[in-house]
Amino acid sequence: MERQFFSKLLGLDLGNVNTRASIMGVRDEKFCLLDSERALTSLGQGLNLGTGAGDAMRQLQNRSSHILLEKSGKLIMPSNSGGIGVDKVALTTSLGPLPRIILLGLTASGSLQAGRNLVDSLSVTLLASFGMDVLVNEPYIIAELLHALPELLILTGGEDAGAEQALIRWIDVLRIYYSLALHSIKPVFLYAGNPQLENQVRRRLEPVAKLRITANLQPHVGELDLNPAKVILDQEILGFLKNKLPGMAALSAYSKDLEGTKAFGLDRMVRYLSLKSPSDQSRSKHTGVMAIDVGSVNTLISAGISGKSGTVVKSYWQEKVIDQNHHLLEFVQRWTGLAITSQQINHFLCHYALNPWIVPENRMELTIMQAFTRFRIKNIVSKLAFNYPWLRYEDHKGLNTHFESIIVSGSVLTGAPNSSQTMLMLLDGLQLQGITTVIVDKHHLLPLLGIIADAAPVLPVHMLGSDAFETLGTVVTAVSDVPIGKIVLTVRVTTDAGKDYSLDIIQGELRHLVIPKGVSAVLEFKPTQRTDIGFGSYGLGGELRVTGSALGVVVDARGRPIYLPEDDDGRIEQLQRWQWMLGS
Amino acid sequence: MIVGTLQRAKLIKITRKRRLLLPGRVLVNEGDPVHPEDVIAEALLPDKVFILDIAKSLGLEPDQAGQCLVRQIGESLQPEDIIAQCEGAIPRLVRTPIAGTLTEYHQGKVVIATRQTVVNIKAGMIGTIAEVIPELGAIVSVTGSLLQGFWGNARVGSGLLKVMEPDLDSTLAVSDLASLEAGLLVVAGMCSSVDVLKALEEKKAAGLIVKTITPELIPIILDLSFPVLVLQGFSDLQPDPVSIDILQARNGEIACINACPKDIINGQHPELIIPQGKGSPAEEKDFKEKLEIGQQVILLSGSDIGKIGEVSALSDEKMQFDSGLVFEAAEIRLQNGELIHVPCQNLLIIG
């Protein structure tokens, strides 16, 4: 993409419940967030997305000094010398409905898994996936494709200069399918397989299908190259939304090529950050970046280390709740810090599933929603680890890959009553290891920055260093097998404010070390021989320099898996104690 | 603030669009009366193919078999029709074993499309065809009572309304169904028993409309043969007097249920329609409307969840709730006169 020069940019983020408008401009020779507002998304029959976007812009205009709109409501572009209007618009969306996709490939563990990784990284619905084993019955698979009525077909398989025969058979089958399918409902066909068959694909399928060709998802065994396909798939998703949702095409006309789905933008930004993330000399493991977004409808996670990255989107959790998933209900019951019956939890979650835009009015609703958020986080990181084995995660023991920073966003996480609750949902859902800085993306900008990055690389760099991204705290996880109640770690805190102290951390504890904003501190860690805190091995300590933040330093010595008493009273007391320890 | 609506109206003009996902043939005309099971439009979807290797049958290489084809692509075939023939010392021919349409030839193989499935769209309600949408479907309209609900099991049905108890306050029991006749739309307060659902199926009930159900029954209800419409939700909620009023007044009349899933994009709710009625019909509300003072609303959260009230005040100032969160709030006067505050987002306008 051509580099573009501008001084003022409007970012629009269209969510299923909220639409956010953010103004980014230049102050003190650097890009920064000038202001941000949100309004309810105008999604539904008879509604136009432009209404909600207009409401967000009007609210922003009324609250701040930034004039964006003419009296008629039209966006002023470009900006003038008086600073009125904007030069560019960037757009991200996580809206439904989702295009329906069928994935075709060769083997379950090879090309189909690569295809699954692609499909899982964007907001689509996977109707079915078929491997080469179904080719023994070509009439059957043709009938299945005809009945399914997908919006998009993806064919992948065969490494570069690899398997051809099975792919050729797929091409023949698809030729028959496309010649039978009604013209008005023919799906787009994306070929992402062995490039040596591209000519054959063109010859056979271009006359009958809207064809798109991209790089092989798996050019060599074990090597994934999903990024080119993500670009095309993202474009198709946006095209689908522009056809389905009134107002989407009009908003897109403002943003032109600065647009993408939220998952695409987040994935791109995390990939960029993971390349930038230095490997810390004092710790032997390579570190990386993770971003988690928990919204009313969608859950997104993206993680990257040294250029390896992966993203998973889970949309529409409502079905899991309505289907009475027992594992989900048991988990939520376990992590609810109030005396609430499983029946009350089930009733509320089903009600919430039917009305995902509702907000928690009282403590019971809040605690159930937050317990459920822990489930959503746990569920999605587990899926990410399944798709990307370089990410080490176990259901009971939590995340065993270290991330230098974790960036959190999404109304469910950032909209908690206080930052302690945001931190707790994250810690309980992920069960981190090592030392990690948690950053809050209050205005949900990270995906937008991923969309803008190609056109204006300096903007994301400036924005990430600005106060639009607030450090929530530094988390130090002490993993030890000593019994509950025994010392696992001693910490000596030396601050530049003159406050020095030492304290022992006990197994089972969650401790909060207050280091206010504006204060710097050096923490010296001395773990016991059976405790690992992320300096390379058990018993190995070290120093950590931190700058003050909302929650300072949080030491999590609750064990892995996090130990919760079996009895309800003990469990509730423990959960409430941890909330109290963090100042909740 | 714009919030969602839920129609609960004694007499209203109702129009519903019924359309196929793919072009086909519309089977009704403007002005035709329809019932829920009537097919409005249908389309043919190619369903089955038969692949015949004529190269192999003729003993030829795949790239040689094409010149032996004696049929055109798109041609209809009957069983035993010759589709390929080659002369020579020993003439050979290939006959199709089945009827169908010759669809494709490639590398020695022919593809015959042998079957088509009919996909259709039904009226889903009692009404009249107001407008035909060429090749796709029609708009059906009726004037009557409308009760939209929160959840349904995606089935359609119709029958005479049978309100089991006037206040919808009790839990339906198997014993209540002892003398139930077949073909009735049963209306009850709460359903919490698998046995009740089984009994309704045995009694060949046309459908079930309940105030609430226990969520554990959801997987079973999804497999039932008759439609189930849940008016208020999943816990033991106070009955909604608007719905009770309508159901009591129309007890014994013909009604239809479309227990479709809620669809925000297409503006669909699961709903019960009772055609006809006395008086001047109101206009249907939009799917979402601006919240205003004087509107009747249903509460979606808090200790008064499920109750009906009237918006008595709206403020630009946000308010902090017991959860610790701050939202735009509406002051609601409940039917017992109590004044409470509710986040605007947690309201549905009813009417």
Short mmCIF file of N, CA and C in Angstrom, two decimals, chain A residues 16-18 38 40-47 55 59 96-97 138-139 142-144 146-147 149 172 175-176 179-182 184-185 204 244-245 321-324 343 346-348 350-351 354-355 357-366 415-417 421, chain B residues 1-3 21-23 44-51 103-106 109 111 113 117 150-151 213-216 218-219 222 232-236 262 264-267 287-288 299-303 305 321-325 327 341-343 345-348:
data_model
loop_
_atom_site.label_atom_id
_atom_site.label_comp_id
_atom_site.label_asym_id
_atom_site.label_seq_id
_atom_site.Cartn_x
_atom_site.Cartn_y
_atom_site.Cartn_z
N ASN A 16 -20.76 -5.24 17.46
CA ASN A 16 -22.15 -5.70 17.45
C ASN A 16 -23.03 -4.89 18.40
N VAL A 17 -22.43 -4.34 19.44
CA VAL A 17 -23.21 -3.55 20.39
C VAL A 17 -22.81 -2.07 20.36
N ASN A 18 -21.50 -1.81 20.32
CA ASN A 18 -21.02 -0.42 20.38
C ASN A 18 -20.27 -0.04 19.12
N ARG A 38 -18.24 6.66 22.13
CA ARG A 38 -18.94 5.51 21.59
C ARG A 38 -20.44 5.72 21.67
N LEU A 40 -24.32 3.30 20.67
CA LEU A 40 -24.81 1.97 20.35
C LEU A 40 -24.82 1.78 18.83
N THR A 41 -24.42 0.62 18.40
CA THR A 41 -24.41 0.31 16.96
C THR A 41 -25.85 0.19 16.46
N SER A 42 -26.12 0.83 15.34
CA SER A 42 -27.48 0.79 14.78
C SER A 42 -27.56 -0.39 13.81
N LEU A 43 -27.68 -1.57 14.41
CA LEU A 43 -27.71 -2.80 13.63
C LEU A 43 -29.06 -3.45 13.81
N GLY A 44 -29.71 -3.76 12.71
CA GLY A 44 -31.01 -4.40 12.80
C GLY A 44 -31.86 -4.03 11.61
N GLN A 45 -32.96 -4.72 11.47
CA GLN A 45 -33.83 -4.48 10.33
C GLN A 45 -34.31 -3.04 10.34
N GLY A 46 -34.24 -2.41 9.18
CA GLY A 46 -34.70 -1.03 9.07
C GLY A 46 -33.70 0.00 9.55
N LEU A 47 -32.55 -0.45 10.04
CA LEU A 47 -31.56 0.49 10.56
C LEU A 47 -30.38 0.59 9.62
N ASP A 55 -23.90 9.00 15.47
CA ASP A 55 -24.12 9.31 16.89
C ASP A 55 -22.80 9.39 17.63
N GLN A 59 -21.38 12.76 19.36
CA GLN A 59 -21.05 12.79 20.79
C GLN A 59 -19.61 13.26 20.99
N GLY A 96 -21.63 -9.17 12.70
CA GLY A 96 -22.20 -10.29 11.97
C GLY A 96 -23.22 -9.75 11.00
N PRO A 97 -23.83 -10.52 10.13
CA PRO A 97 -23.73 -11.97 10.06
C PRO A 97 -22.38 -12.41 9.50
N GLU A 138 -17.60 -39.14 -5.22
CA GLU A 138 -17.72 -37.78 -5.75
C GLU A 138 -19.18 -37.30 -5.77
N PRO A 139 -20.14 -38.13 -6.18
CA PRO A 139 -21.53 -37.65 -6.15
C PRO A 139 -21.97 -37.19 -4.77
N ILE A 142 -20.46 -33.72 -4.01
CA ILE A 142 -21.10 -32.68 -4.82
C ILE A 142 -22.47 -32.34 -4.24
N ALA A 143 -23.22 -33.36 -3.85
CA ALA A 143 -24.54 -33.13 -3.26
C ALA A 143 -24.41 -32.34 -1.96
N GLU A 144 -23.42 -32.68 -1.14
CA GLU A 144 -23.21 -31.96 0.12
C GLU A 144 -22.93 -30.48 -0.13
N LEU A 146 -23.76 -28.74 -2.73
CA LEU A 146 -24.95 -28.08 -3.30
C LEU A 146 -25.96 -27.75 -2.21
N HIS A 147 -26.12 -28.63 -1.25
CA HIS A 147 -27.11 -28.40 -0.19
C HIS A 147 -26.66 -27.34 0.79
N LEU A 149 -25.01 -24.55 0.47
CA LEU A 149 -25.15 -23.14 0.06
C LEU A 149 -24.14 -22.23 0.76
N ASP A 172 -11.62 -31.21 -10.41
CA ASP A 172 -12.64 -31.82 -11.28
C ASP A 172 -14.00 -31.83 -10.59
N ARG A 175 -15.40 -28.39 -10.52
CA ARG A 175 -15.90 -27.98 -11.84
C ARG A 175 -17.34 -28.46 -12.01
N ILE A 176 -17.58 -29.70 -11.61
CA ILE A 176 -18.94 -30.25 -11.71
C ILE A 176 -19.87 -29.47 -10.79
N SER A 179 -20.71 -26.10 -12.15
CA SER A 179 -21.57 -26.11 -13.34
C SER A 179 -23.01 -26.41 -12.96
N LEU A 180 -23.22 -27.04 -11.79
CA LEU A 180 -24.57 -27.34 -11.33
C LEU A 180 -25.16 -26.23 -10.48
N ALA A 181 -24.31 -25.55 -9.74
CA ALA A 181 -24.80 -24.54 -8.79
C ALA A 181 -25.46 -23.39 -9.53
N LEU A 182 -26.54 -22.88 -8.96
CA LEU A 182 -27.25 -21.77 -9.57
C LEU A 182 -26.37 -20.53 -9.56
N SER A 184 -26.82 -17.39 -9.30
CA SER A 184 -27.00 -16.31 -8.32
C SER A 184 -26.46 -16.66 -6.94
N ILE A 185 -26.22 -17.93 -6.68
CA ILE A 185 -25.76 -18.30 -5.33
C ILE A 185 -24.44 -19.04 -5.37
N ARG A 204 -9.89 -24.53 -15.46
CA ARG A 204 -11.09 -25.31 -15.19
C ARG A 204 -12.16 -24.50 -14.47
N LYS A 244 -24.74 -7.05 2.83
CA LYS A 244 -25.77 -7.47 3.78
C LYS A 244 -26.27 -6.35 4.67
N LEU A 245 -25.38 -5.45 5.05
CA LEU A 245 -25.72 -4.49 6.11
C LEU A 245 -25.89 -3.09 5.53
N VAL A 321 -24.13 -21.62 25.39
CA VAL A 321 -24.90 -21.44 26.61
C VAL A 321 -26.27 -22.08 26.44
N ILE A 322 -26.94 -21.76 25.34
CA ILE A 322 -28.29 -22.27 25.11
C ILE A 322 -28.26 -23.79 25.02
N ASP A 323 -27.18 -24.36 24.47
CA ASP A 323 -27.06 -25.81 24.36
C ASP A 323 -26.78 -26.48 25.69
N GLN A 324 -26.71 -25.70 26.75
CA GLN A 324 -26.52 -26.26 28.10
C GLN A 324 -25.21 -27.03 28.23
N GLN A 343 -28.62 -22.94 39.35
CA GLN A 343 -29.85 -22.62 38.61
C GLN A 343 -29.90 -21.12 38.27
N ASN A 346 -27.47 -20.51 35.47
CA ASN A 346 -27.98 -21.00 34.20
C ASN A 346 -29.06 -20.05 33.67
N HIS A 347 -29.98 -19.67 34.52
CA HIS A 347 -31.05 -18.76 34.10
C HIS A 347 -30.47 -17.46 33.57
N PHE A 348 -29.54 -16.89 34.33
CA PHE A 348 -28.99 -15.60 33.89
C PHE A 348 -28.22 -15.75 32.58
N CYS A 350 -28.52 -17.92 30.17
CA CYS A 350 -29.42 -18.11 29.04
C CYS A 350 -30.09 -16.80 28.66
N HIS A 351 -30.47 -16.05 29.65
CA HIS A 351 -31.08 -14.75 29.41
C HIS A 351 -30.08 -13.82 28.72
N LEU A 354 -29.60 -14.59 25.05
CA LEU A 354 -30.64 -14.07 24.16
C LEU A 354 -30.59 -12.55 24.04
N ASN A 355 -29.93 -11.90 24.98
CA ASN A 355 -29.86 -10.43 24.99
C ASN A 355 -28.41 -10.00 25.27
N TRP A 357 -26.53 -7.70 24.55
CA TRP A 357 -26.18 -6.29 24.70
C TRP A 357 -26.41 -5.77 26.13
N ILE A 358 -27.06 -6.59 26.98
CA ILE A 358 -27.40 -6.06 28.31
C ILE A 358 -26.14 -5.89 29.14
N VAL A 359 -26.23 -4.96 30.08
CA VAL A 359 -25.11 -4.65 30.96
C VAL A 359 -25.47 -5.06 32.38
N PRO A 360 -24.46 -5.42 33.19
CA PRO A 360 -24.76 -5.92 34.54
C PRO A 360 -25.24 -4.81 35.45
N GLU A 361 -26.42 -5.00 35.98
CA GLU A 361 -27.01 -3.96 36.81
C GLU A 361 -26.62 -4.12 38.28
N ASN A 362 -26.55 -5.37 38.73
CA ASN A 362 -26.25 -5.59 40.15
C ASN A 362 -25.05 -6.52 40.30
N ARG A 363 -24.68 -6.79 41.54
CA ARG A 363 -23.45 -7.55 41.81
C ARG A 363 -23.57 -8.98 41.32
N MET A 364 -24.77 -9.56 41.43
CA MET A 364 -24.93 -10.94 41.00
C MET A 364 -24.68 -11.05 39.49
N GLU A 365 -25.29 -10.15 38.75
CA GLU A 365 -25.13 -10.19 37.28
C GLU A 365 -23.66 -9.94 36.92
N LEU A 366 -23.03 -9.01 37.62
CA LEU A 366 -21.63 -8.69 37.33
C LEU A 366 -20.74 -9.89 37.60
N GLY A 415 -14.51 -2.56 30.47
CA GLY A 415 -15.65 -1.90 31.10
C GLY A 415 -15.92 -2.39 32.51
N ALA A 416 -15.00 -3.12 33.11
CA ALA A 416 -15.19 -3.58 34.50
C ALA A 416 -15.22 -2.37 35.44
N PRO A 417 -15.87 -2.47 36.60
CA PRO A 417 -15.96 -1.33 37.52
C PRO A 417 -14.61 -0.82 37.98
N GLN A 421 -10.56 -5.86 38.84
CA GLN A 421 -11.42 -6.90 38.30
C GLN A 421 -10.98 -7.28 36.89
N MET B 1 -31.76 7.21 23.44
CA MET B 1 -31.11 5.94 23.11
C MET B 1 -32.08 5.05 22.32
N ILE B 2 -31.50 4.35 21.34
CA ILE B 2 -32.32 3.41 20.55
C ILE B 2 -32.27 2.05 21.23
N VAL B 3 -33.41 1.48 21.47
CA VAL B 3 -33.46 0.16 22.10
C VAL B 3 -34.37 -0.75 21.27
N LEU B 21 -33.92 -18.59 -0.33
CA LEU B 21 -32.51 -18.17 -0.38
C LEU B 21 -32.00 -18.15 -1.82
N LEU B 22 -32.73 -18.81 -2.73
CA LEU B 22 -32.29 -18.85 -4.12
C LEU B 22 -33.50 -18.68 -5.02
N PRO B 23 -33.33 -18.23 -6.24
CA PRO B 23 -34.48 -17.96 -7.10
C PRO B 23 -35.23 -19.24 -7.42
N LEU B 44 -35.77 -25.40 -7.12
CA LEU B 44 -35.16 -26.71 -7.35
C LEU B 44 -33.67 -26.60 -7.14
N LEU B 45 -33.17 -27.46 -6.30
CA LEU B 45 -31.74 -27.47 -6.01
C LEU B 45 -31.18 -28.78 -6.56
N PRO B 46 -30.22 -28.70 -7.47
CA PRO B 46 -29.62 -29.96 -7.95
C PRO B 46 -29.11 -30.76 -6.77
N ASP B 47 -29.39 -32.03 -6.80
CA ASP B 47 -29.17 -32.80 -5.57
C ASP B 47 -28.20 -33.96 -5.76
N LYS B 48 -28.34 -34.65 -6.86
CA LYS B 48 -27.56 -35.88 -7.00
C LYS B 48 -26.96 -35.93 -8.39
N VAL B 49 -25.77 -36.44 -8.48
CA VAL B 49 -25.13 -36.59 -9.80
C VAL B 49 -24.69 -38.04 -9.97
N PHE B 50 -24.61 -38.43 -11.24
CA PHE B 50 -24.11 -39.76 -11.57
C PHE B 50 -22.94 -39.55 -12.53
N ILE B 51 -21.82 -40.17 -12.22
CA ILE B 51 -20.63 -39.97 -13.05
C ILE B 51 -20.33 -41.27 -13.78
N THR B 103 -24.67 -32.85 -17.77
CA THR B 103 -24.22 -31.56 -17.24
C THR B 103 -22.78 -31.23 -17.62
N GLU B 104 -21.95 -32.24 -17.72
CA GLU B 104 -20.53 -31.91 -17.86
C GLU B 104 -19.82 -33.08 -18.53
N TYR B 105 -18.81 -32.77 -19.31
CA TYR B 105 -17.92 -33.80 -19.83
C TYR B 105 -16.48 -33.35 -19.61
N HIS B 106 -15.67 -34.23 -19.07
CA HIS B 106 -14.27 -33.86 -18.90
C HIS B 106 -13.43 -35.11 -18.80
N LYS B 109 -15.08 -38.58 -18.77
CA LYS B 109 -16.22 -38.84 -17.86
C LYS B 109 -17.37 -37.88 -18.17
N VAL B 111 -21.03 -36.31 -16.59
CA VAL B 111 -21.75 -36.09 -15.33
C VAL B 111 -23.21 -35.89 -15.68
N ALA B 113 -26.82 -35.04 -14.01
CA ALA B 113 -27.55 -34.59 -12.81
C ALA B 113 -28.86 -35.36 -12.76
N THR B 117 -33.74 -31.49 -5.54
CA THR B 117 -34.50 -31.37 -4.30
C THR B 117 -35.33 -30.11 -4.37
N PHE B 150 -39.12 -14.49 23.39
CA PHE B 150 -37.67 -14.42 23.49
C PHE B 150 -36.96 -15.60 22.84
N TRP B 151 -37.64 -16.72 22.78
CA TRP B 151 -36.97 -17.90 22.24
C TRP B 151 -37.96 -18.86 21.66
N ILE B 213 -39.47 -21.34 30.69
CA ILE B 213 -39.11 -22.75 30.81
C ILE B 213 -37.83 -22.84 31.63
N THR B 214 -37.56 -24.04 32.14
CA THR B 214 -36.25 -24.24 32.76
C THR B 214 -35.26 -24.54 31.63
N PRO B 215 -34.10 -23.90 31.65
CA PRO B 215 -33.17 -24.03 30.52
C PRO B 215 -32.69 -25.45 30.27
N GLU B 216 -32.71 -26.30 31.28
CA GLU B 216 -32.27 -27.68 31.09
C GLU B 216 -33.11 -28.40 30.05
N ILE B 218 -34.00 -27.17 27.18
CA ILE B 218 -33.75 -26.64 25.84
C ILE B 218 -33.33 -27.73 24.84
N PRO B 219 -32.34 -28.58 25.16
CA PRO B 219 -31.94 -29.59 24.17
C PRO B 219 -33.09 -30.51 23.78
N LEU B 222 -35.62 -28.63 21.46
CA LEU B 222 -35.12 -28.46 20.09
C LEU B 222 -35.45 -29.67 19.22
N GLN B 232 -41.21 -15.08 27.94
CA GLN B 232 -40.47 -14.15 28.80
C GLN B 232 -39.05 -14.58 29.11
N GLY B 233 -38.78 -15.86 29.21
CA GLY B 233 -37.39 -16.24 29.51
C GLY B 233 -37.28 -17.55 30.22
N PHE B 234 -36.30 -17.62 31.14
CA PHE B 234 -35.92 -18.92 31.66
C PHE B 234 -36.05 -19.09 33.16
N SER B 235 -36.33 -18.07 33.89
CA SER B 235 -36.49 -18.26 35.33
C SER B 235 -37.94 -18.00 35.70
N ASP B 236 -38.23 -18.10 36.96
CA ASP B 236 -39.62 -17.93 37.39
C ASP B 236 -39.92 -16.44 37.47
N LYS B 262 -34.46 -15.65 16.92
CA LYS B 262 -34.40 -14.21 16.74
C LYS B 262 -33.32 -13.88 15.71
N ILE B 264 -31.59 -10.54 14.14
CA ILE B 264 -31.51 -9.08 14.20
C ILE B 264 -31.50 -8.48 12.80
N ILE B 265 -30.76 -9.10 11.89
CA ILE B 265 -30.60 -8.52 10.56
C ILE B 265 -31.94 -8.48 9.83
N ASN B 266 -32.71 -9.56 9.92
CA ASN B 266 -33.99 -9.61 9.21
C ASN B 266 -35.17 -9.21 10.08
N GLY B 267 -34.89 -8.81 11.31
CA GLY B 267 -35.94 -8.31 12.19
C GLY B 267 -36.96 -9.36 12.58
N PHE B 287 -38.08 -2.40 14.43
CA PHE B 287 -37.31 -3.38 15.19
C PHE B 287 -36.61 -2.74 16.38
N LYS B 288 -36.16 -1.51 16.19
CA LYS B 288 -35.59 -0.74 17.30
C LYS B 288 -36.20 0.66 17.22
N LEU B 299 -38.33 -5.16 31.51
CA LEU B 299 -37.00 -5.06 32.10
C LEU B 299 -36.20 -6.34 31.83
N LEU B 300 -34.96 -6.19 31.43
CA LEU B 300 -34.12 -7.34 31.10
C LEU B 300 -33.07 -7.63 32.15
N SER B 301 -33.08 -6.91 33.25
CA SER B 301 -32.04 -7.14 34.25
C SER B 301 -32.55 -6.75 35.63
N GLY B 302 -31.70 -7.05 36.63
CA GLY B 302 -32.00 -6.63 37.99
C GLY B 302 -33.01 -7.53 38.67
N SER B 303 -33.37 -7.13 39.89
CA SER B 303 -34.29 -7.96 40.68
C SER B 303 -35.71 -7.90 40.13
N ILE B 305 -36.47 -8.19 36.92
CA ILE B 305 -36.36 -8.72 35.56
C ILE B 305 -37.68 -9.32 35.12
N PHE B 321 -24.80 2.05 39.14
CA PHE B 321 -25.67 1.00 39.64
C PHE B 321 -24.94 0.14 40.66
N ASP B 322 -25.64 -0.79 41.24
CA ASP B 322 -25.10 -1.65 42.29
C ASP B 322 -23.90 -2.45 41.81
N SER B 323 -23.81 -2.67 40.51
CA SER B 323 -22.66 -3.42 39.97
C SER B 323 -21.39 -2.58 40.01
N GLY B 324 -21.54 -1.27 40.28
CA GLY B 324 -20.39 -0.37 40.28
C GLY B 324 -20.19 0.31 38.94
N LEU B 325 -21.00 -0.08 37.95
CA LEU B 325 -20.85 0.48 36.61
C LEU B 325 -21.82 1.63 36.40
N PHE B 327 -24.14 3.90 33.77
CA PHE B 327 -24.84 3.81 32.48
C PHE B 327 -25.88 4.91 32.37
N HIS B 341 -34.77 2.59 38.85
CA HIS B 341 -33.91 3.01 37.75
C HIS B 341 -33.28 1.79 37.11
N VAL B 342 -33.26 1.80 35.78
CA VAL B 342 -32.74 0.67 35.02
C VAL B 342 -31.83 1.21 33.91
N PRO B 343 -30.71 0.55 33.62
CA PRO B 343 -29.91 0.98 32.46
C PRO B 343 -30.77 0.95 31.20
N GLN B 345 -30.08 0.46 28.24
CA GLN B 345 -29.72 -0.66 27.36
C GLN B 345 -30.47 -1.94 27.73
N ASN B 346 -30.92 -2.01 28.99
CA ASN B 346 -31.55 -3.23 29.49
C ASN B 346 -33.07 -3.18 29.42
N LEU B 347 -33.57 -2.40 28.48
CA LEU B 347 -35.01 -2.28 28.32
C LEU B 347 -35.42 -2.68 26.91
N LEU B 348 -36.62 -3.23 26.79
CA LEU B 348 -37.23 -3.44 25.48
C LEU B 348 -38.56 -2.71 25.49
#
